[in-house]
């Protein structure tokens, strides 16, 4: 299965933030949308980085409540690892595991087309396994 199919199933809505947004506002956004990360976008519509719950927790652990007043640009991960709609679920799972990341922006011809989480990838793998089991059951039932 390719990432394009995952995006088709889950949709392409992407929750974003600006590098100038405050961390407390983004934390509320994460909670409201029940997500683990936001893509940080530049004014030109290109990704500038990603900010995750883990980034916020680390900052609060280091700086206390004052971290919540900082701008997103101070805490976001700037070195984005990205994928393509043509990548397979297995390829993306490998990248996420190797790089220890849970969210991956998906770009096509340099344009942002979606964001997948490790949960999306696991769900896709489980759906594939379930389909395979059902196919095998049908095959075995047809033999008898």
mmCIF file of N, CA, C and O in Angstrom, residues 23 25 41 49-50 54 64 67 71 78-79 92-93 99 110 114 116 120 122 125-126 133 138:
data_model
loop_
_atom_site.group_PDB
_atom_site.id
_atom_site.type_symbol
_atom_site.label_atom_id
_atom_site.label_comp_id
_atom_site.label_asym_id
_atom_site.label_seq_id
_atom_site.Cartn_x
_atom_site.Cartn_y
_atom_site.Cartn_z
ATOM 1 N N UNK A 23 3.578 28.897 22.333
ATOM 2 C CA UNK A 23 3.483 27.474 22.646
ATOM 3 C C UNK A 23 2.163 27.157 23.350
ATOM 4 O O UNK A 23 1.535 26.142 23.039
ATOM 5 N N UNK A 25 -0.756 28.478 22.974
ATOM 6 C CA UNK A 25 -1.835 28.446 21.982
ATOM 7 C C UNK A 25 -1.769 27.150 21.167
ATOM 8 O O UNK A 25 -2.803 26.542 20.863
ATOM 9 N N UNK A 41 4.306 26.351 9.480
ATOM 10 C CA UNK A 41 4.364 26.832 8.105
ATOM 11 C C UNK A 41 4.912 28.248 8.036
ATOM 12 O O UNK A 41 4.588 29.092 8.865
ATOM 13 N N UNK A 49 8.958 23.633 9.847
ATOM 14 C CA UNK A 49 9.324 22.688 10.892
ATOM 15 C C UNK A 49 8.100 21.976 11.401
ATOM 16 O O UNK A 49 7.009 22.085 10.833
ATOM 17 N N UNK A 50 8.292 21.259 12.504
ATOM 18 C CA UNK A 50 7.195 20.539 13.133
ATOM 19 C C UNK A 50 7.350 20.685 14.638
ATOM 20 O O UNK A 50 8.476 20.748 15.154
ATOM 21 N N UNK A 54 5.942 16.144 22.488
ATOM 22 C CA UNK A 54 7.221 15.852 23.144
ATOM 23 C C UNK A 54 8.098 17.096 23.236
ATOM 24 O O UNK A 54 8.767 17.309 24.246
ATOM 25 N N UNK A 64 10.047 25.215 32.865
ATOM 26 C CA UNK A 64 8.826 25.453 33.620
ATOM 27 C C UNK A 64 7.767 26.119 32.759
ATOM 28 O O UNK A 64 7.827 26.103 31.526
ATOM 29 N N UNK A 67 8.095 28.306 29.464
ATOM 30 C CA UNK A 67 8.236 27.737 28.120
ATOM 31 C C UNK A 67 6.976 27.946 27.303
ATOM 32 O O UNK A 67 7.036 28.074 26.075
ATOM 33 N N UNK A 71 7.837 31.464 21.528
ATOM 34 C CA UNK A 71 7.283 31.230 20.187
ATOM 35 C C UNK A 71 7.615 29.816 19.699
ATOM 36 O O UNK A 71 8.639 29.236 20.060
ATOM 37 N N UNK A 78 13.442 21.786 13.051
ATOM 38 C CA UNK A 78 13.589 22.424 11.741
ATOM 39 C C UNK A 78 14.018 21.437 10.652
ATOM 40 O O UNK A 78 13.715 21.634 9.486
ATOM 41 N N UNK A 79 14.727 20.414 11.031
ATOM 42 C CA UNK A 79 15.233 19.440 10.071
ATOM 43 C C UNK A 79 14.134 18.421 9.772
ATOM 44 O O UNK A 79 14.070 17.357 10.387
ATOM 45 N N UNK A 92 7.797 4.093 4.804
ATOM 46 C CA UNK A 92 7.567 5.171 5.774
ATOM 47 C C UNK A 92 7.702 4.649 7.200
ATOM 48 O O UNK A 92 8.274 5.314 8.060
ATOM 49 N N UNK A 93 7.210 3.434 7.437
ATOM 50 C CA UNK A 93 7.358 2.843 8.769
ATOM 51 C C UNK A 93 8.835 2.690 9.113
ATOM 52 O O UNK A 93 9.254 2.978 10.241
ATOM 53 N N UNK A 99 14.398 6.928 12.357
ATOM 54 C CA UNK A 99 14.622 8.316 12.788
ATOM 55 C C UNK A 99 13.947 8.649 14.119
ATOM 56 O O UNK A 99 14.083 9.749 14.636
ATOM 57 N N UNK A 110 7.385 19.054 -4.251
ATOM 58 C CA UNK A 110 7.729 20.158 -3.368
ATOM 59 C C UNK A 110 6.557 20.787 -2.638
ATOM 60 O O UNK A 110 6.743 21.682 -1.820
ATOM 61 N N UNK A 114 -0.028 16.326 2.686
ATOM 62 C CA UNK A 114 -0.579 15.628 3.834
ATOM 63 C C UNK A 114 0.442 15.447 4.928
ATOM 64 O O UNK A 114 1.605 15.834 4.793
ATOM 65 N N UNK A 116 1.270 12.284 7.862
ATOM 66 C CA UNK A 116 0.900 10.988 8.417
ATOM 67 C C UNK A 116 1.570 10.802 9.774
ATOM 68 O O UNK A 116 2.680 11.273 10.004
ATOM 69 N N UNK A 120 -1.436 6.370 11.870
ATOM 70 C CA UNK A 120 -1.972 6.164 10.521
ATOM 71 C C UNK A 120 -1.281 4.979 9.850
ATOM 72 O O UNK A 120 -1.914 4.179 9.154
ATOM 73 N N UNK A 122 0.353 2.411 11.328
ATOM 74 C CA UNK A 122 -0.012 1.149 11.978
ATOM 75 C C UNK A 122 -1.412 0.715 11.531
ATOM 76 O O UNK A 122 -1.642 -0.459 11.225
ATOM 77 N N UNK A 125 -1.229 -0.791 8.117
ATOM 78 C CA UNK A 125 -0.652 -2.146 8.153
ATOM 79 C C UNK A 125 -1.669 -3.153 8.678
ATOM 80 O O UNK A 125 -1.777 -4.268 8.158
ATOM 81 N N UNK A 126 -2.434 -2.769 9.706
ATOM 82 C CA UNK A 126 -3.456 -3.667 10.238
ATOM 83 C C UNK A 126 -4.564 -3.917 9.220
ATOM 84 O O UNK A 126 -5.045 -5.047 9.079
ATOM 85 N N UNK A 133 -5.968 -11.717 5.468
ATOM 86 C CA UNK A 133 -6.603 -12.826 6.186
ATOM 87 C C UNK A 133 -7.955 -13.158 5.545
ATOM 88 O O UNK A 133 -8.270 -14.335 5.314
ATOM 89 N N UNK A 138 -11.307 -16.727 2.190
ATOM 90 C CA UNK A 138 -12.119 -16.942 0.994
ATOM 91 C C UNK A 138 -11.521 -18.005 0.093
ATOM 92 O O UNK A 138 -12.240 -18.858 -0.454
#
